């Protein structure tokens, strides 16, 4: 599985750094285009998490091939459409009668084979390995005084959770920084299954019972999946495949996540399953997923983003003191590797990507331009970074998300954010983070 990374880079920059000019002019970071998020590529959706993907997809696969074999008539000529027009053939070819699929797409289906076996569905894919190497190299180019090429243990703190994905993400990130040979000398602390910083939500019993395992958290998604937009999408997809209503929502969802993952794994050839969806169909399924992650990992319940205070406090204490727990020296960089559940809760805790309206099953058309679009804010290789600058007029912080500078709520729009301002904005998280009390089942604060 492609990487799930919560990269919290709390980086301390030296006062003599050449990127600082005048009182505090930020000029040293070159404008590199970040790796674009693969649309609809949710890191936390593992195909076998909810379904037996391979068996189910083979059933659909047979339906598509059967429908194709029954469509003997070929329609000519076929007009040439844009490469991004998913409703028609994307290259010159022939269209099968009774369906919007091209003969080339049917042949693509016939050659399709599953790319993931059950034992591998939660492992870092080769594409994820390359992505981590590239990500590290780009951060090193932007901040050469922080991410020096020569590894010194006292200069860095790397930490990951007890999972293959995050441990391999960390190792390949260090390969990008220091090279294959030197990266073998990088020291990593022992990984914890319930890390209080990287997987804080795993230790919150109240959140797990009242939100994560609570069927009511999915009610908006279930209502949307039974609503007019989803029914219209299902009808359209069945018609496109010439299947006359054979496919239900759950089956089409399998096709959707397979399209997502296979597109991420192979950006050249993509996935034959994507041919079943129009752009509007993809938007409908994307909104269905956004509803789920909004209510389970985002702004749906107050407790969800409140419990991210340990991660934010850890970052703030490092920026304020330059020190980290269990490390005698002051590292230049702290790099954490975690999961999308931590990333989304942290983004919500920071007040980012919050829409004026609540995401609901019946306001899909009103939320078309929403900020909470998980395929953008939490795609494969998502990263969040905080960089501290020692300026003549005080310490200031630059925040990066997805390798782009962002402005935290309450910070200046035209300058780096003073560290003192951040301390005021997140005062409660820094000084009143009563995680144990918030997560206790007997807590009655009305803020679930």
Short mmCIF file of C-alpha atoms in Angstrom, two decimals, residues 3-412:
data_model
loop_
_atom_site.label_atom_id
_atom_site.label_comp_id
_atom_site.label_asym_id
_atom_site.label_seq_id
_atom_site.Cartn_x
_atom_site.Cartn_y
_atom_site.Cartn_z
CA UNK A 3 2.63 5.44 2.05
CA UNK A 4 0.62 7.01 4.78
CA UNK A 5 2.85 9.73 6.17
CA UNK A 6 2.20 12.42 8.72
CA UNK A 7 5.41 14.38 8.34
CA UNK A 8 5.57 16.86 11.19
CA UNK A 9 8.83 18.63 10.48
CA UNK A 10 9.56 20.97 13.38
CA UNK A 11 12.72 22.54 12.06
CA UNK A 12 15.01 24.98 13.90
CA UNK A 13 16.92 27.32 11.59
CA UNK A 14 20.18 29.01 12.60
CA UNK A 15 20.26 32.81 12.87
CA UNK A 16 23.11 32.94 10.36
CA UNK A 17 21.15 31.01 7.75
CA UNK A 18 21.59 32.57 4.28
CA UNK A 19 17.86 32.32 3.63
CA UNK A 20 17.27 35.30 5.94
CA UNK A 21 17.77 38.82 4.62
CA UNK A 22 17.06 42.10 6.41
CA UNK A 23 14.80 41.81 9.45
CA UNK A 24 13.36 38.47 8.28
CA UNK A 25 12.88 38.15 4.55
CA UNK A 26 12.12 34.64 3.41
CA UNK A 27 13.88 34.20 0.10
CA UNK A 28 15.87 31.02 0.15
CA UNK A 29 13.17 28.52 -0.65
CA UNK A 30 13.00 27.91 -4.36
CA UNK A 31 9.62 27.46 -6.00
CA UNK A 32 9.51 23.75 -6.74
CA UNK A 33 6.28 22.25 -7.90
CA UNK A 34 5.20 19.68 -5.37
CA UNK A 35 4.11 16.22 -6.41
CA UNK A 36 0.45 16.62 -7.28
CA UNK A 37 -2.00 14.65 -5.24
CA UNK A 38 -3.47 11.82 -7.22
CA UNK A 39 -7.20 12.61 -7.35
CA UNK A 40 -9.33 10.32 -5.23
CA UNK A 41 -6.31 8.53 -3.74
CA UNK A 42 -7.18 8.24 -0.06
CA UNK A 43 -4.22 6.79 1.83
CA UNK A 44 -6.31 5.08 4.47
CA UNK A 45 -8.57 3.18 2.11
CA UNK A 46 -7.05 -0.25 1.87
CA UNK A 47 -9.01 -2.39 -0.59
CA UNK A 48 -9.29 -5.35 1.75
CA UNK A 49 -10.20 -3.17 4.72
CA UNK A 50 -13.91 -3.40 4.05
CA UNK A 51 -14.18 -5.92 1.25
CA UNK A 52 -12.60 -9.00 -0.23
CA UNK A 53 -11.47 -6.94 -3.17
CA UNK A 54 -10.03 -9.53 -5.50
CA UNK A 55 -12.98 -11.92 -5.43
CA UNK A 56 -15.54 -9.15 -5.83
CA UNK A 57 -13.69 -7.43 -8.66
CA UNK A 58 -13.45 -10.67 -10.59
CA UNK A 59 -17.24 -10.92 -10.41
CA UNK A 60 -17.57 -7.42 -11.86
CA UNK A 61 -14.81 -8.23 -14.34
CA UNK A 62 -16.86 -11.14 -15.67
CA UNK A 63 -19.94 -8.91 -15.96
CA UNK A 64 -18.03 -6.37 -18.04
CA UNK A 65 -16.51 -9.02 -20.31
CA UNK A 66 -19.90 -10.71 -20.74
CA UNK A 67 -21.53 -7.42 -21.64
CA UNK A 68 -18.74 -6.72 -24.13
CA UNK A 69 -19.08 -10.12 -25.77
CA UNK A 70 -22.79 -9.51 -26.31
CA UNK A 71 -22.15 -6.20 -28.05
CA UNK A 72 -21.23 -7.44 -31.48
CA UNK A 73 -22.18 -4.30 -33.36
CA UNK A 74 -19.40 -1.75 -33.79
CA UNK A 75 -20.20 1.90 -34.36
CA UNK A 76 -18.02 3.93 -36.77
CA UNK A 77 -16.63 6.50 -37.06
CA UNK A 78 -15.46 7.39 -33.57
CA UNK A 79 -14.78 11.09 -32.98
CA UNK A 80 -11.56 12.06 -31.22
CA UNK A 81 -12.21 13.43 -27.74
CA UNK A 82 -10.04 15.11 -25.16
CA UNK A 83 -7.75 12.84 -23.13
CA UNK A 84 -9.58 14.01 -20.04
CA UNK A 85 -13.05 13.22 -21.31
CA UNK A 86 -13.92 10.11 -19.33
CA UNK A 87 -17.36 9.82 -20.90
CA UNK A 88 -15.98 8.87 -24.30
CA UNK A 89 -13.06 7.06 -25.88
CA UNK A 90 -9.85 8.80 -24.89
CA UNK A 91 -8.00 7.92 -28.07
CA UNK A 92 -9.06 7.18 -31.64
CA UNK A 93 -10.80 3.84 -31.69
CA UNK A 94 -14.10 2.09 -31.88
CA UNK A 95 -17.00 2.34 -29.48
CA UNK A 96 -18.96 -0.75 -28.50
CA UNK A 97 -22.69 -0.45 -29.18
CA UNK A 98 -24.88 -0.36 -26.06
CA UNK A 99 -21.97 1.02 -24.05
CA UNK A 100 -19.78 4.11 -23.87
CA UNK A 101 -16.64 1.99 -23.64
CA UNK A 102 -14.19 1.79 -26.51
CA UNK A 103 -12.95 -1.51 -27.86
CA UNK A 104 -9.48 -0.48 -26.65
CA UNK A 105 -10.89 -0.12 -23.13
CA UNK A 106 -12.53 -3.53 -23.35
CA UNK A 107 -9.17 -5.03 -24.34
CA UNK A 108 -7.59 -3.22 -21.40
CA UNK A 109 -10.14 -4.90 -19.14
CA UNK A 110 -9.35 -8.32 -20.61
CA UNK A 111 -5.67 -7.90 -19.72
CA UNK A 112 -6.37 -6.65 -16.18
CA UNK A 113 -5.03 -8.51 -13.16
CA UNK A 114 -5.16 -7.56 -9.46
CA UNK A 115 -1.99 -5.79 -8.36
CA UNK A 116 -2.20 -6.44 -4.61
CA UNK A 117 -2.49 -9.65 -2.66
CA UNK A 118 -4.02 -9.65 0.82
CA UNK A 119 -0.66 -9.90 2.68
CA UNK A 120 0.55 -6.75 0.88
CA UNK A 121 -2.46 -4.49 1.25
CA UNK A 122 -1.01 -2.53 4.17
CA UNK A 123 2.58 -2.44 2.97
CA UNK A 124 4.44 0.44 1.37
CA UNK A 125 4.35 0.14 -2.41
CA UNK A 126 7.37 0.75 -4.63
CA UNK A 127 5.77 4.01 -5.75
CA UNK A 128 5.63 5.03 -2.10
CA UNK A 129 9.33 4.29 -1.68
CA UNK A 130 10.21 6.53 -4.62
CA UNK A 131 7.84 9.19 -3.34
CA UNK A 132 9.60 9.37 0.02
CA UNK A 133 13.03 9.63 -1.60
CA UNK A 134 11.84 12.44 -3.87
CA UNK A 135 10.10 14.25 -1.02
CA UNK A 136 13.27 14.23 1.09
CA UNK A 137 15.38 15.50 -1.80
CA UNK A 138 13.02 18.41 -2.38
CA UNK A 139 13.06 19.41 1.30
CA UNK A 140 16.83 19.19 1.26
CA UNK A 141 17.02 21.51 -1.76
CA UNK A 142 14.69 24.00 -0.06
CA UNK A 143 16.44 23.88 3.32
CA UNK A 144 20.09 22.84 2.75
CA UNK A 145 21.29 24.30 6.07
CA UNK A 146 18.82 22.18 7.98
CA UNK A 147 18.84 18.93 6.00
CA UNK A 148 22.57 18.54 5.56
CA UNK A 149 23.77 15.68 3.39
CA UNK A 150 26.09 14.29 6.05
CA UNK A 151 24.18 12.43 8.75
CA UNK A 152 24.93 13.24 12.38
CA UNK A 153 22.69 11.55 14.93
CA UNK A 154 22.50 14.58 17.22
CA UNK A 155 21.24 16.76 14.36
CA UNK A 156 18.06 14.80 13.64
CA UNK A 157 15.23 13.00 15.33
CA UNK A 158 13.30 10.51 13.18
CA UNK A 159 10.39 8.55 14.58
CA UNK A 160 7.72 6.28 13.12
CA UNK A 161 4.87 4.12 14.38
CA UNK A 162 4.82 0.34 14.70
CA UNK A 163 3.80 -0.37 11.11
CA UNK A 164 5.63 -1.44 7.98
CA UNK A 165 4.34 1.55 6.01
CA UNK A 166 5.66 4.21 8.34
CA UNK A 167 8.95 2.47 9.11
CA UNK A 168 9.71 2.02 5.42
CA UNK A 169 8.56 5.58 4.67
CA UNK A 170 11.06 6.82 7.26
CA UNK A 171 13.88 4.68 5.90
CA UNK A 172 13.36 5.77 2.31
CA UNK A 173 13.06 9.40 3.42
CA UNK A 174 16.52 9.12 4.98
CA UNK A 175 17.79 7.54 1.76
CA UNK A 176 16.68 10.69 -0.03
CA UNK A 177 18.54 12.85 2.50
CA UNK A 178 21.77 10.95 3.05
CA UNK A 179 22.05 8.31 0.33
CA UNK A 180 21.68 4.53 0.60
CA UNK A 181 24.96 3.85 2.40
CA UNK A 182 24.78 6.61 5.01
CA UNK A 183 21.07 6.05 5.65
CA UNK A 184 21.90 2.63 7.12
CA UNK A 185 23.52 4.45 10.05
CA UNK A 186 20.40 6.47 10.92
CA UNK A 187 19.13 5.70 14.42
CA UNK A 188 15.41 5.31 15.05
CA UNK A 189 13.84 4.96 18.52
CA UNK A 190 11.70 1.93 19.25
CA UNK A 191 8.29 2.21 17.59
CA UNK A 192 5.14 2.11 19.74
CA UNK A 193 1.79 0.64 18.77
CA UNK A 194 -0.02 3.38 20.69
CA UNK A 195 2.41 6.24 20.33
CA UNK A 196 1.05 9.16 22.43
CA UNK A 197 2.18 11.70 19.82
CA UNK A 198 1.99 9.93 16.46
CA UNK A 199 -1.16 7.87 17.11
CA UNK A 200 -2.75 9.74 19.99
CA UNK A 201 -6.25 8.73 18.90
CA UNK A 202 -5.47 5.05 19.53
CA UNK A 203 -5.26 5.85 23.26
CA UNK A 204 -8.54 7.78 23.39
CA UNK A 205 -11.22 5.30 24.48
CA UNK A 206 -13.98 7.89 24.38
CA UNK A 207 -13.25 8.81 20.78
CA UNK A 208 -13.02 5.17 19.73
CA UNK A 209 -16.41 4.32 21.25
CA UNK A 210 -18.38 7.51 20.65
CA UNK A 211 -16.99 8.35 17.19
CA UNK A 212 -14.84 5.75 15.47
CA UNK A 213 -17.03 2.71 16.29
CA UNK A 214 -20.29 4.63 16.47
CA UNK A 215 -22.64 3.87 13.51
CA UNK A 216 -24.05 7.40 13.79
CA UNK A 217 -20.71 8.75 12.57
CA UNK A 218 -21.51 7.25 9.17
CA UNK A 219 -25.11 8.33 8.97
CA UNK A 220 -24.46 11.26 6.62
CA UNK A 221 -22.51 9.03 4.26
CA UNK A 222 -25.19 6.33 4.33
CA UNK A 223 -27.91 8.90 3.61
CA UNK A 224 -25.91 10.31 0.71
CA UNK A 225 -25.32 6.83 -0.72
CA UNK A 226 -29.09 6.35 -0.77
CA UNK A 227 -29.76 9.81 -2.16
CA UNK A 228 -30.51 11.07 -5.67
CA UNK A 229 -26.92 11.98 -6.62
CA UNK A 230 -25.53 8.53 -5.87
CA UNK A 231 -28.46 6.74 -7.51
CA UNK A 232 -27.98 8.83 -10.64
CA UNK A 233 -24.26 8.03 -10.66
CA UNK A 234 -24.94 4.29 -10.30
CA UNK A 235 -27.46 4.38 -13.14
CA UNK A 236 -25.01 6.28 -15.33
CA UNK A 237 -22.16 3.85 -14.63
CA UNK A 238 -24.32 0.79 -15.31
CA UNK A 239 -25.41 2.36 -18.58
CA UNK A 240 -21.83 3.20 -19.53
CA UNK A 241 -20.85 -0.43 -19.04
CA UNK A 242 -23.97 -1.77 -20.71
CA UNK A 243 -24.94 -3.74 -17.59
CA UNK A 244 -28.56 -2.64 -17.17
CA UNK A 245 -28.52 -2.07 -13.41
CA UNK A 246 -26.51 -5.13 -12.36
CA UNK A 247 -24.02 -3.15 -10.27
CA UNK A 248 -25.07 -1.78 -6.87
CA UNK A 249 -23.41 1.04 -4.91
CA UNK A 250 -21.10 -1.25 -2.90
CA UNK A 251 -19.86 -2.94 -6.05
CA UNK A 252 -19.27 0.34 -7.83
CA UNK A 253 -17.39 1.59 -4.77
CA UNK A 254 -14.95 -1.30 -5.18
CA UNK A 255 -14.38 -0.19 -8.75
CA UNK A 256 -13.87 3.38 -7.56
CA UNK A 257 -11.15 2.58 -5.01
CA UNK A 258 -9.47 0.23 -7.48
CA UNK A 259 -9.43 3.05 -10.03
CA UNK A 260 -7.91 5.29 -7.34
CA UNK A 261 -5.14 2.96 -6.24
CA UNK A 262 -4.20 1.67 -9.68
CA UNK A 263 -3.99 5.24 -10.98
CA UNK A 264 -1.62 6.08 -8.14
CA UNK A 265 0.49 2.98 -8.76
CA UNK A 266 0.67 3.46 -12.53
CA UNK A 267 0.23 7.06 -13.64
CA UNK A 268 1.19 6.22 -17.23
CA UNK A 269 -1.37 3.54 -17.97
CA UNK A 270 -3.84 4.22 -15.20
CA UNK A 271 -6.59 1.71 -14.47
CA UNK A 272 -9.24 0.21 -16.77
CA UNK A 273 -11.77 0.62 -13.95
CA UNK A 274 -11.60 4.40 -14.30
CA UNK A 275 -13.27 4.13 -17.71
CA UNK A 276 -16.53 3.33 -15.93
CA UNK A 277 -16.70 6.80 -14.33
CA UNK A 278 -17.44 10.23 -15.69
CA UNK A 279 -15.89 13.24 -13.97
CA UNK A 280 -19.19 13.93 -12.24
CA UNK A 281 -19.40 10.29 -11.07
CA UNK A 282 -15.96 10.62 -9.47
CA UNK A 283 -17.00 13.81 -7.70
CA UNK A 284 -20.05 12.07 -6.23
CA UNK A 285 -18.01 9.18 -4.84
CA UNK A 286 -15.36 11.59 -3.60
CA UNK A 287 -18.00 13.52 -1.65
CA UNK A 288 -19.27 10.28 -0.13
CA UNK A 289 -15.78 9.60 1.23
CA UNK A 290 -15.30 13.19 2.36
CA UNK A 291 -18.46 12.86 4.44
CA UNK A 292 -17.04 9.85 6.26
CA UNK A 293 -13.66 11.41 7.02
CA UNK A 294 -15.23 14.72 7.98
CA UNK A 295 -17.34 13.02 10.65
CA UNK A 296 -14.74 10.51 11.86
CA UNK A 297 -11.42 12.36 11.48
CA UNK A 298 -12.37 16.00 11.04
CA UNK A 299 -14.80 18.65 12.22
CA UNK A 300 -17.88 16.46 12.66
CA UNK A 301 -17.37 15.92 16.41
CA UNK A 302 -15.45 18.29 18.67
CA UNK A 303 -13.59 15.54 20.48
CA UNK A 304 -11.96 14.37 17.24
CA UNK A 305 -9.83 17.44 16.70
CA UNK A 306 -9.48 18.28 20.40
CA UNK A 307 -7.52 15.07 21.03
CA UNK A 308 -4.77 16.19 18.63
CA UNK A 309 -3.41 18.56 21.29
CA UNK A 310 -0.52 16.22 22.29
CA UNK A 311 0.89 16.38 18.75
CA UNK A 312 0.53 20.16 18.54
CA UNK A 313 2.03 20.65 22.01
CA UNK A 314 5.00 18.45 21.08
CA UNK A 315 5.65 20.62 18.03
CA UNK A 316 5.26 23.92 19.92
CA UNK A 317 7.55 22.88 22.77
CA UNK A 318 10.25 21.98 20.27
CA UNK A 319 9.94 25.34 18.48
CA UNK A 320 10.03 27.17 21.82
CA UNK A 321 12.92 25.28 23.42
CA UNK A 322 14.74 23.49 20.59
CA UNK A 323 14.67 20.32 22.67
CA UNK A 324 12.78 17.07 22.39
CA UNK A 325 11.99 14.41 25.03
CA UNK A 326 14.69 11.77 25.57
CA UNK A 327 17.27 13.63 23.48
CA UNK A 328 20.10 15.45 25.23
CA UNK A 329 21.11 17.64 22.29
CA UNK A 330 18.99 20.06 20.25
CA UNK A 331 18.31 18.51 16.82
CA UNK A 332 17.98 20.70 13.77
CA UNK A 333 15.02 18.72 12.53
CA UNK A 334 12.34 16.48 14.00
CA UNK A 335 10.63 14.27 11.43
CA UNK A 336 7.65 12.10 12.36
CA UNK A 337 5.99 9.42 10.23
CA UNK A 338 2.43 8.52 11.13
CA UNK A 339 -0.99 7.95 9.50
CA UNK A 340 -3.77 9.81 7.77
CA UNK A 341 -5.92 9.61 10.91
CA UNK A 342 -3.33 11.75 12.70
CA UNK A 343 -2.92 14.10 9.75
CA UNK A 344 -6.63 14.89 9.38
CA UNK A 345 -7.13 15.41 13.12
CA UNK A 346 -4.06 17.65 13.26
CA UNK A 347 -5.25 19.75 10.31
CA UNK A 348 -8.63 20.14 12.03
CA UNK A 349 -6.97 21.02 15.33
CA UNK A 350 -5.06 23.77 13.55
CA UNK A 351 -8.33 25.11 12.13
CA UNK A 352 -7.37 24.43 8.52
CA UNK A 353 -9.71 23.58 5.64
CA UNK A 354 -12.82 24.34 7.66
CA UNK A 355 -15.86 25.20 5.57
CA UNK A 356 -18.55 27.68 6.58
CA UNK A 357 -21.15 24.95 6.22
CA UNK A 358 -21.20 21.49 7.77
CA UNK A 359 -20.78 18.65 5.28
CA UNK A 360 -24.13 16.88 5.07
CA UNK A 361 -25.82 14.36 2.81
CA UNK A 362 -28.17 16.95 1.33
CA UNK A 363 -25.81 19.83 0.50
CA UNK A 364 -23.55 18.18 -2.09
CA UNK A 365 -24.13 20.87 -4.73
CA UNK A 366 -23.53 23.66 -2.21
CA UNK A 367 -20.19 22.11 -1.20
CA UNK A 368 -18.70 21.64 -4.65
CA UNK A 369 -15.92 24.16 -3.88
CA UNK A 370 -15.40 22.95 -0.30
CA UNK A 371 -12.08 23.22 1.49
CA UNK A 372 -12.47 19.78 3.11
CA UNK A 373 -11.55 17.71 0.08
CA UNK A 374 -9.54 14.77 1.37
CA UNK A 375 -8.10 13.83 -2.02
CA UNK A 376 -6.26 17.17 -1.85
CA UNK A 377 -5.45 17.61 1.84
CA UNK A 378 -4.58 14.00 2.71
CA UNK A 379 -3.42 12.20 -0.42
CA UNK A 380 -0.50 9.77 -0.63
CA UNK A 381 2.67 11.19 0.87
CA UNK A 382 0.86 14.01 2.68
CA UNK A 383 3.20 16.20 4.70
CA UNK A 384 2.94 19.01 7.23
CA UNK A 385 5.96 21.09 8.21
CA UNK A 386 6.73 23.90 10.68
CA UNK A 387 9.97 25.83 10.14
CA UNK A 388 11.32 28.26 12.75
CA UNK A 389 13.29 31.38 11.76
CA UNK A 390 15.36 33.49 14.14
CA UNK A 391 14.51 37.01 12.98
CA UNK A 392 15.68 40.39 14.23
CA UNK A 393 12.15 41.21 15.36
CA UNK A 394 11.56 37.84 17.04
CA UNK A 395 11.12 34.18 16.23
CA UNK A 396 8.74 33.41 13.36
CA UNK A 397 7.27 30.25 11.87
CA UNK A 398 6.61 29.19 8.30
CA UNK A 399 4.02 26.43 7.86
CA UNK A 400 4.04 24.06 4.91
CA UNK A 401 1.30 21.63 3.90
CA UNK A 402 1.74 19.45 0.84
CA UNK A 403 5.00 21.35 0.15
CA UNK A 404 3.17 24.66 -0.18
CA UNK A 405 3.27 27.52 2.30
CA UNK A 406 -0.04 28.08 4.09
CA UNK A 407 -1.37 30.65 6.56
CA UNK A 408 -2.66 29.33 9.87
CA UNK A 409 -5.89 30.95 11.13
CA UNK A 410 -5.03 34.05 13.14
CA UNK A 411 -1.58 34.52 11.56
CA UNK A 412 -0.53 37.45 9.34
#
